[in-house]
Amino acid sequence: MALRQTELRPLGKPVGRKEDPRLIRGKGRYVDDIMLPNMLHLCVVRSPYAHARIRRIDASAALAAPGVKLVLTGEDLAKMNLAWMPTLAGDRQMVLATEKVLFQYQEVAAVVAETRAQAEDAAQLIEVDYEPLPVVVDPFYALSPEAPILRDDKEKKSNLIFHWEAGDREETEAIFREAPVVVKQDVRFPRVHPSPLEPCGCVADYDTARSKLTFYVTSQAPHAHRTVLALVSGLPEHQIHVISPDVGGGFGNKVPVYPGYVCAIVASLKLGVPVKWIETRTENIASTHFARDYHMTAEIAAREDGKVLALRVKTVADHGAFDGAADPSKFPAGLFSIVTGSYDFKAAFVEVDGVHTNKPPGGVAYRCSFRVTEAAYLIERVMDVLARRLGMDPAELRMRNFIRKEQFPYRSPTGWVYDSGDYEKTLTLALERIGYEELRREQAERRARGEFMGIGISTFTEIVGAGPSHTFDILGLKMFDSAQIRVHPTGKVIARLGVRHQGQGHETTFAQIIAEELGLTVDDVLIEEGDTDTAPYGLGTYASRSTPTAGGAAALCARRIRQKARKIAAHLLEVGEDDVVWDGTAFSVQGLPGRSVTMKDVAFAAYTNVPEGLEPGLEASYYYDPPNLTFPNGAYIAVVDIDKGTGAVKVRRFLAVDDCGTVINPMIVEGQVHGGLTEGFAIAFMQDIPYDADGNCLAPNWMDYLVPTALDTPHWETDRTVTPSPHHPIGAKGVGESPNVGSPAAFVNAVVDALSPLGVEHIDMPIYPWKVWSILRAHGVTE
Amino acid sequence: MRTYQGEFTIEKPRSQVWAFVTNPHQMGPCIPDLIELNVESENRFRTLVKVGIGPIRGKFDLTSELTVEEPGRSASLSIRGGGMGSGVDMKAAMELSDTDGGTLLKWRCDTVISGPIASLGGRLIDGEARKITEKVFANLKTALLSAPDEEALAAEGDASAADEAAAAEAEEGTTAVKDV
């Protein structure tokens, strides 16, 4: 416990995580740990076909099986008006399939039995008579006129979900017509899965006597889930109690409402006992929401000296059978329009087509603010293509095109207002720390010897803190966030927040913010989240929004407490309120340094000795609607060596320099960066969810969908610059996603750089050794 | 879709081979790991077979239907069904022709597999499918060769005697090629 922090002014210090003693010792309490009397278990029956008509479902054998209490089909749900439910993108999704299935592993029926094993055995006995239909897996084919229309329930008879544009088409076209240099590149960001360690699950417990539903669920957004459940089920919202206990990782995967949740609730309502549903790993990968799956084409118009002028982007986004993408409703392609990145483009035009295919629905913000990862990857890849075309060093090209620090607040050609940044400083630090000049010299020497060494740079701008209510909502719910602080008489604090962490260290981070604002220690503050009966309404934790939104709410709520505390302090100090000063640890009298009272003194007085006319007690709540998003940035450099014999890529060094504004806890920031880099590494080199022509998911397990272990993971070097956000109460910007957003491009740029002597301009992720080996062999480098 | 195909020669006259392969009572038992055979009509039979591919293990309930295209020469067999949440849809075609000292049997099988078998056992399917088809024809060959020439049609066709060793021996000449 060497890192235990008890001093005052804890902000910016590496305070040991308050949640770790519980989580590391296996004392966390997850949904699957919940055992209730008479609890039954639910198992979902899933479609083996990607596209098929359901002719008949015969559940009689399953109903007769040992321990079985209930079998639910789409027809049962239809009677309760629950066969369909809304998705996050405002589409509708089948809870249990009726008439036809649209993707493999789609939910077709649910079996409830006394034990999980009985439910699974009985699920095998359900006979479903399918008539296979033609399968559409390619989104480009889905857009062609000969493709079968997948969604006959929709009014518009087409597989096109939406066409979305941002920027100025005419201005962009005009620049492209005149531009001396134009580069173009097709880039694919594969379909990947967040794969949290704990899959999704729930326990639905409907109390018939009190008409109250208690719903334990692996949720990143318990309040939003409660509202959606109320809208779907017809139960009044105050009779739904959502509890999100410890959650073993979310990464966007635990934001949506899944059919299994609805089935468990219906089963509990019908049977009057608790019903548990916990996914298997295969169900998690093959049916819950995926991420990415963007087919992108970018063109840059530039001058011969490297100055970029305009950007043109065309994208096809595969959203699967239902549009379940987690994007604010104003942005069908999320924040993809930040694709101009860190560079000062005069003009840009971005278009995205969302398409239905016979694949699972989704498109979650996997450690990414709604499609920023795709955007950052694209621009960083294509900037390298431009550098190569011009014969220019990629670092130099970036330096020439950065938005200058005096240009902030900067309005991008697609309409975003970047709050602050100093991109040159971040990249300069990265280049110095990695020894860039020296590495390039080494590379030239190795190339002369026929070796393949690559250096990849990615200088990205993130856009996080989804919140400003004028532009952001999910299903119409505005994305502010909230905090409620109560100071007890002894000066101990309980603070409740509307977000819900899944391992990010909120219990420590928010305690630091509140302790800092109130002049208390981190140990004085207890943070509670995830219980809708006690926490104030909030939109949850994803898209790196916790610190920018709930962190702002916590700071402002604490300041509200301090305002009242000042009145009480003035009373205790027997001076006028205007004479009281706060020095960060105590209240004192202006010009009289000897006399002071601490927050603890004030807290006691709040319950024992308040001035006349002042309400007793010391508590406040704050709903923070941020004025703008925050824009963290970073400069990442990867150094790789390629084994000529096997095509294996070894990441020799990786340096991440992040600028996430004010740092609350450097240790937690570093941990977030390590985790995000490891995920970015996995995406660049290992992960993809492929489908065969029949729509079979070919990687629905951790044998085929790889998750890096400590042995696979490179050593990470980190550093930072600090450019506080000018509009955030404490200047923090958020960091959780940056490493996942910024790193794939650095890895791929490094591999392409290594292979550039062979004329290679681009390789699509994941960069499996066989891909590299095939290139080497095609060029006669290896046999 | 996966396609497997191959050919082999049997030292028996074409008429006898034809009679055998178009008789469900005789063909059915050639299926390896057969648990149950129900002949519903002369060209339709149901089988319950034991399947194990990678992590998936269980029973498949398959309905097979025989269509004669050119008597004595070509026929096709459609097999549909599934189990353990997986589906199988196969179209097998056989063509017989006379060859030196016997009959040449050419076969081709288009297979669509869906569900966990395809997605979890994906990497193992080709090997497993080859093993199964090889066994089917090995059993068939053994059964045919052991049947008395004259009473071929009347034979019970009990191929259970076709043990692994005999199967392995008869294997040569069978090839399985994946097209797609």
Coordinates of C-alpha atoms in Angstrom, one line a residue, chain A residues 188-647:
Chain A
R188 CA -10.7 -1.4 -44.8
F189 CA -11.2 -1.3 -41.0
P190 CA -12.3 -4.9 -40.3
R191 CA -15.2 -6.0 -38.2
V192 CA -13.8 -6.5 -34.7
H193 CA -15.4 -7.2 -31.3
P194 CA -14.9 -5.5 -28.0
S195 CA -14.7 -8.9 -26.3
P196 CA -14.9 -7.9 -22.6
L197 CA -13.6 -10.5 -20.2
E198 CA -17.0 -10.9 -18.7
P199 CA -19.7 -11.5 -21.3
C200 CA -23.1 -9.9 -21.0
G201 CA -25.8 -11.2 -18.6
C202 CA -28.6 -10.3 -16.3
V203 CA -30.8 -11.4 -13.4
A204 CA -34.4 -10.2 -13.7
D205 CA -36.3 -10.4 -10.5
Y206 CA -39.9 -9.3 -10.6
D207 CA -41.6 -9.1 -7.2
T208 CA -45.3 -9.7 -7.9
A209 CA -46.3 -8.4 -4.4
R210 CA -44.6 -5.0 -4.8
S211 CA -44.9 -4.9 -8.6
K212 CA -41.3 -4.0 -8.7
L213 CA -38.6 -5.3 -11.1
T214 CA -35.1 -5.5 -9.8
F215 CA -32.8 -5.9 -12.8
Y216 CA -29.1 -6.8 -12.2
V217 CA -27.3 -6.3 -15.5
T218 CA -23.9 -5.9 -17.0
S219 CA -24.5 -2.3 -18.0
Q220 CA -22.4 0.6 -19.0
A221 CA -25.5 2.9 -18.8
P222 CA -28.0 1.7 -16.1
H223 CA -30.2 4.8 -16.2
A224 CA -30.6 4.7 -19.9
H225 CA -31.3 1.0 -19.7
R226 CA -34.0 1.6 -17.1
T227 CA -35.7 4.2 -19.3
V228 CA -35.6 1.9 -22.4
L229 CA -36.9 -1.0 -20.4
A230 CA -39.8 1.2 -19.1
L231 CA -40.6 2.2 -22.6
V232 CA -40.4 -1.3 -23.9
S233 CA -42.1 -3.2 -21.1
G234 CA -44.8 -0.8 -20.1
L235 CA -43.7 -1.1 -16.4
P236 CA -43.5 2.4 -14.8
E237 CA -39.9 3.7 -14.5
H238 CA -40.0 4.0 -10.7
Q239 CA -40.9 0.4 -10.4
I240 CA -37.8 -0.7 -12.3
H241 CA -34.6 -0.8 -10.2
V242 CA -31.5 -1.3 -12.4
I243 CA -28.4 -2.4 -10.6
S244 CA -25.1 -2.6 -12.5
P245 CA -22.7 -4.3 -10.0
D246 CA -19.0 -4.8 -10.8
V247 CA -18.7 -5.1 -14.5
G248 CA -15.8 -7.0 -16.1
G249 CA -15.1 -4.7 -19.0
G250 CA -17.5 -3.0 -21.4
F251 CA -15.7 -1.3 -24.3
G252 CA -19.0 -0.3 -25.8
N253 CA -20.3 -3.9 -25.8
K254 CA -22.5 -3.3 -22.8
V255 CA -24.3 -0.2 -23.9
P256 CA -27.1 -1.8 -26.0
V257 CA -30.2 -3.7 -24.7
Y258 CA -29.9 -7.3 -25.9
P259 CA -32.8 -9.7 -26.6
G260 CA -31.6 -12.0 -23.7
Y261 CA -32.3 -9.2 -21.2
V262 CA -35.9 -8.8 -22.5
C263 CA -36.5 -12.6 -22.5
A264 CA -35.2 -12.8 -18.9
I265 CA -37.6 -10.0 -17.8
V266 CA -40.5 -11.5 -19.6
A267 CA -39.8 -14.9 -18.0
S268 CA -39.6 -13.4 -14.5
L269 CA -42.8 -11.5 -15.1
K270 CA -44.5 -14.7 -16.2
L271 CA -43.1 -17.0 -13.5
G272 CA -42.8 -14.6 -10.6
V273 CA -39.3 -15.8 -9.7
P274 CA -35.8 -14.4 -10.5
V275 CA -34.4 -15.5 -13.9
K276 CA -30.7 -15.4 -14.8
W277 CA -29.3 -15.2 -18.3
I278 CA -25.5 -15.3 -18.8
E279 CA -24.0 -15.4 -22.3
T280 CA -21.4 -17.8 -23.4
R281 CA -18.3 -16.5 -25.1
T282 CA -19.6 -17.6 -28.5
E283 CA -22.9 -15.8 -28.0
N284 CA -21.0 -12.7 -26.9
I285 CA -18.8 -12.6 -30.0
A286 CA -21.3 -13.9 -32.6
S287 CA -24.4 -12.1 -31.6
T288 CA -23.8 -9.0 -29.4
H289 CA -22.7 -5.8 -31.0
F290 CA -19.5 -5.6 -33.0
A291 CA -17.4 -2.6 -33.8
R292 CA -16.0 -0.9 -37.0
D293 CA -16.6 -2.7 -40.3
Y294 CA -16.0 0.3 -42.5
H295 CA -14.9 0.1 -46.2
M296 CA -13.3 3.5 -46.9
T297 CA -11.9 5.4 -49.8
A298 CA -10.0 8.6 -49.1
E299 CA -8.5 11.1 -51.5
I300 CA -6.2 14.0 -50.5
A301 CA -5.6 17.0 -52.8
A302 CA -2.3 18.7 -51.9
R303 CA 0.3 21.1 -53.2
E304 CA 3.7 19.8 -54.2
D305 CA 5.3 21.2 -51.1
G306 CA 3.1 18.9 -49.1
K307 CA 0.5 21.4 -47.9
V308 CA -2.9 19.5 -47.8
L309 CA -5.8 21.3 -49.4
A310 CA -8.9 19.1 -49.4
L311 CA -10.1 15.7 -48.3
R312 CA -12.7 13.5 -50.0
V313 CA -14.0 10.4 -48.3
K314 CA -16.5 7.7 -49.4
T315 CA -17.4 5.0 -47.0
V316 CA -19.6 1.9 -46.9
A317 CA -20.6 0.9 -43.4
D318 CA -21.8 -2.7 -42.8
H319 CA -24.3 -2.4 -40.0
G320 CA -25.7 -5.9 -40.2
A321 CA -29.3 -7.0 -40.1
F322 CA -30.6 -4.2 -37.8
D323 CA -29.2 -0.8 -37.5
G324 CA -28.0 -1.0 -33.9
A325 CA -25.1 1.4 -34.2
A326 CA -24.4 3.4 -31.0
D327 CA -24.3 6.9 -32.5
P328 CA -26.0 10.1 -31.3
S329 CA -29.1 10.4 -33.5
K330 CA -27.9 13.5 -35.3
F331 CA -24.9 11.6 -36.6
P332 CA -25.8 8.4 -38.4
A333 CA -22.0 7.7 -38.9
G334 CA -21.1 9.0 -35.5
L335 CA -18.3 11.4 -35.3
F336 CA -16.6 10.0 -38.4
S337 CA -16.7 13.6 -39.8
I338 CA -13.6 14.3 -37.6
V339 CA -11.7 12.5 -40.4
T340 CA -9.7 15.7 -41.2
G341 CA -7.8 14.8 -38.0
S342 CA -5.0 17.0 -36.8
Y343 CA -4.5 18.8 -40.1
D344 CA -5.7 22.1 -41.4
F345 CA -7.7 21.2 -44.5
K346 CA -9.4 24.1 -46.3
A347 CA -12.2 21.9 -47.4
A348 CA -13.5 18.3 -46.9
F349 CA -16.4 16.3 -48.0
V350 CA -17.3 13.0 -46.3
E351 CA -20.1 10.6 -47.3
V352 CA -21.1 7.4 -45.7
D353 CA -23.6 4.7 -46.8
G354 CA -25.0 2.5 -44.0
V355 CA -26.0 -0.9 -45.3
H356 CA -27.9 -4.0 -44.1
T357 CA -26.3 -7.4 -44.5
N358 CA -27.0 -10.8 -43.0
K359 CA -24.7 -10.2 -40.1
P360 CA -25.3 -9.4 -36.4
P361 CA -26.4 -5.8 -35.8
G362 CA -24.4 -3.2 -34.1
G363 CA -21.5 -0.8 -34.5
V364 CA -20.6 0.1 -31.0
A365 CA -18.3 2.8 -29.8
Y366 CA -15.6 0.2 -28.9
R367 CA -13.1 2.3 -27.0
C368 CA -13.9 5.0 -29.5
S369 CA -16.2 8.0 -29.6
F370 CA -18.6 6.8 -32.2
R371 CA -16.5 5.9 -35.3
V372 CA -13.5 8.2 -34.5
T373 CA -11.2 5.2 -34.7
E374 CA -12.1 4.6 -38.3
A375 CA -11.6 8.3 -39.1
A376 CA -8.3 8.5 -37.4
Y377 CA -7.0 5.3 -38.9
L378 CA -8.1 6.5 -42.4
I379 CA -6.5 9.9 -42.3
E380 CA -3.3 8.7 -40.7
R381 CA -3.0 6.0 -43.3
V382 CA -3.6 8.3 -46.2
M383 CA -1.3 11.0 -44.9
D384 CA 1.5 8.4 -45.1
V385 CA 0.4 7.5 -48.7
L386 CA 0.7 11.2 -49.5
A387 CA 4.2 11.5 -47.9
R388 CA 5.4 8.5 -49.9
R389 CA 4.0 10.0 -53.1
L390 CA 5.8 13.3 -52.4
G391 CA 9.0 11.5 -51.2
M392 CA 8.6 13.4 -48.0
D393 CA 9.3 12.3 -44.4
P394 CA 6.0 11.5 -42.8
A395 CA 6.9 13.4 -39.7
E396 CA 7.8 16.5 -41.8
L397 CA 4.5 16.2 -43.7
R398 CA 2.6 16.2 -40.5
M399 CA 4.5 19.1 -39.0
R400 CA 3.7 21.2 -42.1
N401 CA 0.0 20.5 -41.9
F402 CA -0.8 20.6 -38.2
I403 CA -3.5 23.0 -37.0
R404 CA -1.3 25.6 -35.2
K405 CA -1.8 26.2 -31.5
E406 CA -2.8 29.8 -32.2
Q407 CA -5.7 28.6 -34.4
F408 CA -7.6 27.2 -31.4
P409 CA -10.5 27.2 -31.0
Y410 CA -10.4 25.8 -34.5
R411 CA -13.5 25.1 -36.6
S412 CA -12.9 22.1 -38.8
P413 CA -14.3 21.9 -42.4
T414 CA -16.8 19.4 -41.2
G415 CA -18.1 21.6 -38.5
W416 CA -16.4 20.6 -35.2
V417 CA -14.9 23.2 -32.9
Y418 CA -11.6 21.8 -31.5
D419 CA -11.1 23.3 -28.0
S420 CA -7.3 23.3 -27.6
G421 CA -4.1 21.6 -28.5
D422 CA -0.4 21.9 -29.3
Y423 CA 0.2 19.3 -31.9
E424 CA 3.8 20.3 -32.8
K425 CA 4.9 20.1 -29.2
T426 CA 3.4 16.6 -28.8
L427 CA 5.0 15.3 -32.0
T428 CA 8.3 17.0 -31.3
L429 CA 8.5 15.3 -27.9
A430 CA 7.7 12.0 -29.4
L431 CA 10.4 12.3 -32.1
E432 CA 13.0 13.3 -29.6
R433 CA 12.1 10.6 -27.1
I434 CA 12.2 7.8 -29.6
G435 CA 15.4 9.1 -31.3
Y436 CA 13.8 9.5 -34.7
E437 CA 16.8 10.8 -36.6
E438 CA 18.9 7.9 -35.3
L439 CA 16.2 5.4 -36.1
R440 CA 15.9 6.6 -39.7
R441 CA 19.7 6.3 -40.1
E442 CA 19.6 2.7 -38.7
Q443 CA 16.7 2.0 -41.1
A444 CA 18.8 3.1 -44.1
E445 CA 21.7 0.9 -43.0
R446 CA 19.4 -2.1 -42.5
R447 CA 17.7 -1.6 -45.8
A448 CA 21.1 -1.6 -47.5
R449 CA 21.6 -5.0 -45.9
G450 CA 18.3 -6.2 -47.2
E451 CA 16.5 -6.1 -43.9
F452 CA 13.0 -4.9 -43.4
M453 CA 12.6 -2.3 -40.6
G454 CA 9.8 0.2 -40.4
I455 CA 8.9 3.3 -38.5
G456 CA 5.2 4.3 -38.3
I457 CA 3.9 7.6 -37.1
S458 CA 0.3 8.5 -36.1
T459 CA -0.6 11.9 -34.9
F460 CA -4.3 11.9 -34.1
T461 CA -7.0 14.1 -32.7
E462 CA -9.7 12.5 -30.6
I463 CA -13.1 13.9 -30.0
V464 CA -14.5 12.8 -26.7
G465 CA -16.9 13.8 -23.9
A466 CA -20.1 13.1 -25.7
G467 CA -22.5 15.4 -23.8
P468 CA -23.4 18.8 -25.2
S469 CA -27.2 18.5 -25.2
H470 CA -27.5 20.7 -28.3
T471 CA -26.0 18.0 -30.5
F472 CA -25.9 14.8 -28.4
D473 CA -28.5 12.3 -27.5
I474 CA -29.2 8.6 -27.4
L475 CA -32.7 7.7 -28.4
G476 CA -33.6 11.3 -27.6
L477 CA -32.0 11.2 -24.1
K478 CA -29.7 14.2 -23.8
M479 CA -26.2 13.3 -22.9
F480 CA -25.4 15.5 -19.9
D481 CA -24.1 13.8 -16.8
S482 CA -24.6 14.1 -13.1
A483 CA -23.1 14.0 -9.6
Q484 CA -24.6 14.1 -6.1
I485 CA -22.4 14.7 -3.1
R486 CA -23.4 14.3 0.5
V487 CA -21.0 15.4 3.3
H488 CA -21.7 13.6 6.6
P489 CA -21.2 15.4 10.0
T490 CA -17.7 14.0 10.5
G491 CA -16.6 15.3 7.1
K492 CA -16.8 12.0 5.3
V493 CA -18.4 12.1 1.9
I494 CA -20.5 9.8 -0.2
A495 CA -20.7 10.8 -3.8
R496 CA -23.0 9.2 -6.4
L497 CA -22.6 9.6 -10.1
G498 CA -24.7 8.9 -13.2
V499 CA -21.9 7.0 -15.0
R500 CA -20.9 3.4 -14.4
H501 CA -17.3 2.2 -14.6
Q502 CA -16.2 -1.2 -15.9
G503 CA -12.7 -1.1 -14.5
Q504 CA -11.6 2.4 -15.4
G505 CA -10.9 3.4 -11.8
H506 CA -13.8 5.9 -11.2
E507 CA -13.8 5.2 -7.5
T508 CA -10.4 6.7 -7.3
T509 CA -10.5 9.3 -10.1
F510 CA -13.8 11.0 -8.9
A511 CA -12.7 10.8 -5.3
Q512 CA -9.6 12.7 -6.2
I513 CA -11.6 15.4 -8.0
I514 CA -14.0 15.8 -5.1
A515 CA -11.3 15.6 -2.4
E516 CA -9.3 18.2 -4.3
E517 CA -12.3 20.6 -4.6
L518 CA -13.3 20.1 -0.9
G519 CA -9.9 20.1 0.7
L520 CA -10.4 16.5 1.9
T521 CA -8.4 13.3 1.4
V522 CA -9.2 10.6 -1.1
D523 CA -10.0 8.2 1.8
D524 CA -12.6 10.7 3.0
V525 CA -14.7 10.2 -0.2
L526 CA -16.7 7.1 -1.2
I527 CA -17.9 6.9 -4.8
E528 CA -21.0 4.9 -5.6
E529 CA -22.3 4.2 -9.1
G530 CA -24.6 1.9 -11.0
D531 CA -27.7 1.8 -8.8
T532 CA -30.6 3.7 -10.4
D533 CA -32.5 3.9 -7.1
T534 CA -29.7 6.0 -5.5
A535 CA -27.6 7.5 -8.2
P536 CA -28.7 10.6 -10.1
Y537 CA -29.7 10.2 -13.7
G538 CA -26.8 9.8 -16.1
L539 CA -26.1 8.5 -19.5
G540 CA -23.3 6.1 -18.6
T541 CA -19.7 5.3 -19.3
Y542 CA -18.5 4.9 -22.9
A543 CA -16.9 7.1 -25.5
S544 CA -14.4 8.4 -22.9
R545 CA -17.1 10.6 -21.6
S546 CA -16.8 9.9 -17.8
T547 CA -14.2 12.5 -17.0
P548 CA -15.3 15.2 -19.5
T549 CA -18.9 15.0 -18.4
A550 CA -19.3 13.3 -14.9
G551 CA -15.9 14.6 -13.9
G552 CA -17.2 18.1 -14.7
A553 CA -20.4 17.4 -12.8
A554 CA -18.4 16.2 -9.8
A555 CA -16.2 19.3 -9.7
L556 CA -19.1 21.7 -10.1
C557 CA -21.2 19.8 -7.6
A558 CA -18.3 20.0 -5.1
R559 CA -18.0 23.8 -5.8
R560 CA -21.7 24.1 -5.0
I561 CA -21.0 22.4 -1.6
R562 CA -18.1 24.8 -1.1
Q563 CA -20.4 27.8 -1.7
K564 CA -22.6 26.7 1.1
A565 CA -19.6 25.7 3.2
R566 CA -18.3 29.3 2.8
K567 CA -21.5 30.7 4.4
I568 CA -21.1 28.3 7.3
A569 CA -17.4 29.1 7.6
A570 CA -18.2 32.8 7.7
H571 CA -20.5 32.1 10.6
L572 CA -17.9 30.0 12.4
L573 CA -15.2 32.6 11.8
E574 CA -17.6 35.3 12.8
V575 CA -16.9 37.4 9.7
G576 CA -18.8 38.4 6.6
E577 CA -18.9 35.9 3.7
D578 CA -16.9 38.2 1.5
D579 CA -14.0 38.2 3.9
V580 CA -13.7 34.4 3.8
V581 CA -11.0 32.9 1.5
W582 CA -10.6 29.3 0.4
D583 CA -6.9 28.3 -0.1
G584 CA -7.6 24.7 -1.3
T585 CA -7.4 23.1 2.1
A586 CA -9.3 25.4 4.5
F587 CA -11.4 28.6 4.8
S588 CA -9.6 31.6 6.5
V589 CA -10.2 35.2 7.0
Q590 CA -8.8 37.6 4.4
G591 CA -5.7 39.2 5.9
L592 CA -5.8 37.0 9.1
P593 CA -3.9 33.8 8.3
G594 CA -4.0 32.4 11.8
R595 CA -7.8 31.9 11.8
S596 CA -9.1 29.1 9.7
V597 CA -11.7 26.3 9.6
T598 CA -11.5 23.1 7.5
M599 CA -14.2 21.4 5.6
K600 CA -14.5 18.9 8.4
D601 CA -15.2 21.7 10.9
V602 CA -17.8 23.1 8.4
A603 CA -19.4 19.7 7.9
F604 CA -19.9 19.3 11.6
A605 CA -21.4 22.7 11.9
A606 CA -23.7 22.1 9.0
Y607 CA -25.6 19.6 11.2
T608 CA -25.0 21.3 14.6
N609 CA -24.5 25.0 14.2
V610 CA -25.8 26.6 11.0
P611 CA -26.4 30.3 10.9
E612 CA -30.0 31.4 11.2
G613 CA -31.9 31.3 8.0
L614 CA -29.6 28.7 6.4
E615 CA -30.8 25.2 5.6
P616 CA -29.0 22.6 7.7
G617 CA -27.0 19.7 6.1
L618 CA -24.3 19.7 3.4
E619 CA -25.2 18.2 0.1
A620 CA -25.7 19.1 -3.5
S621 CA -26.3 17.7 -6.9
Y622 CA -25.3 18.9 -10.3
Y623 CA -26.3 18.0 -13.8
Y624 CA -23.5 19.1 -16.1
D625 CA -24.3 19.9 -19.7
P626 CA -20.9 20.5 -21.2
P627 CA -20.6 23.5 -23.6
N628 CA -18.5 21.5 -26.1
L629 CA -16.7 18.2 -26.6
T630 CA -13.0 17.9 -25.6
F631 CA -10.3 17.1 -28.1
P632 CA -7.4 15.1 -26.7
N633 CA -4.5 14.4 -29.1
G634 CA -1.4 12.3 -29.4
A635 CA 1.7 11.4 -31.3
Y636 CA 2.4 7.6 -31.5
I637 CA 5.5 6.0 -33.0
A638 CA 6.0 2.3 -33.7
V639 CA 9.2 0.7 -34.7
V640 CA 8.9 -2.8 -36.3
D641 CA 11.2 -5.5 -37.7
I642 CA 9.9 -8.0 -40.1
D643 CA 11.2 -11.6 -40.2
K644 CA 11.9 -12.4 -43.8
G645 CA 11.4 -16.1 -43.4
T646 CA 8.0 -16.1 -41.7
G647 CA 6.5 -12.6 -42.4

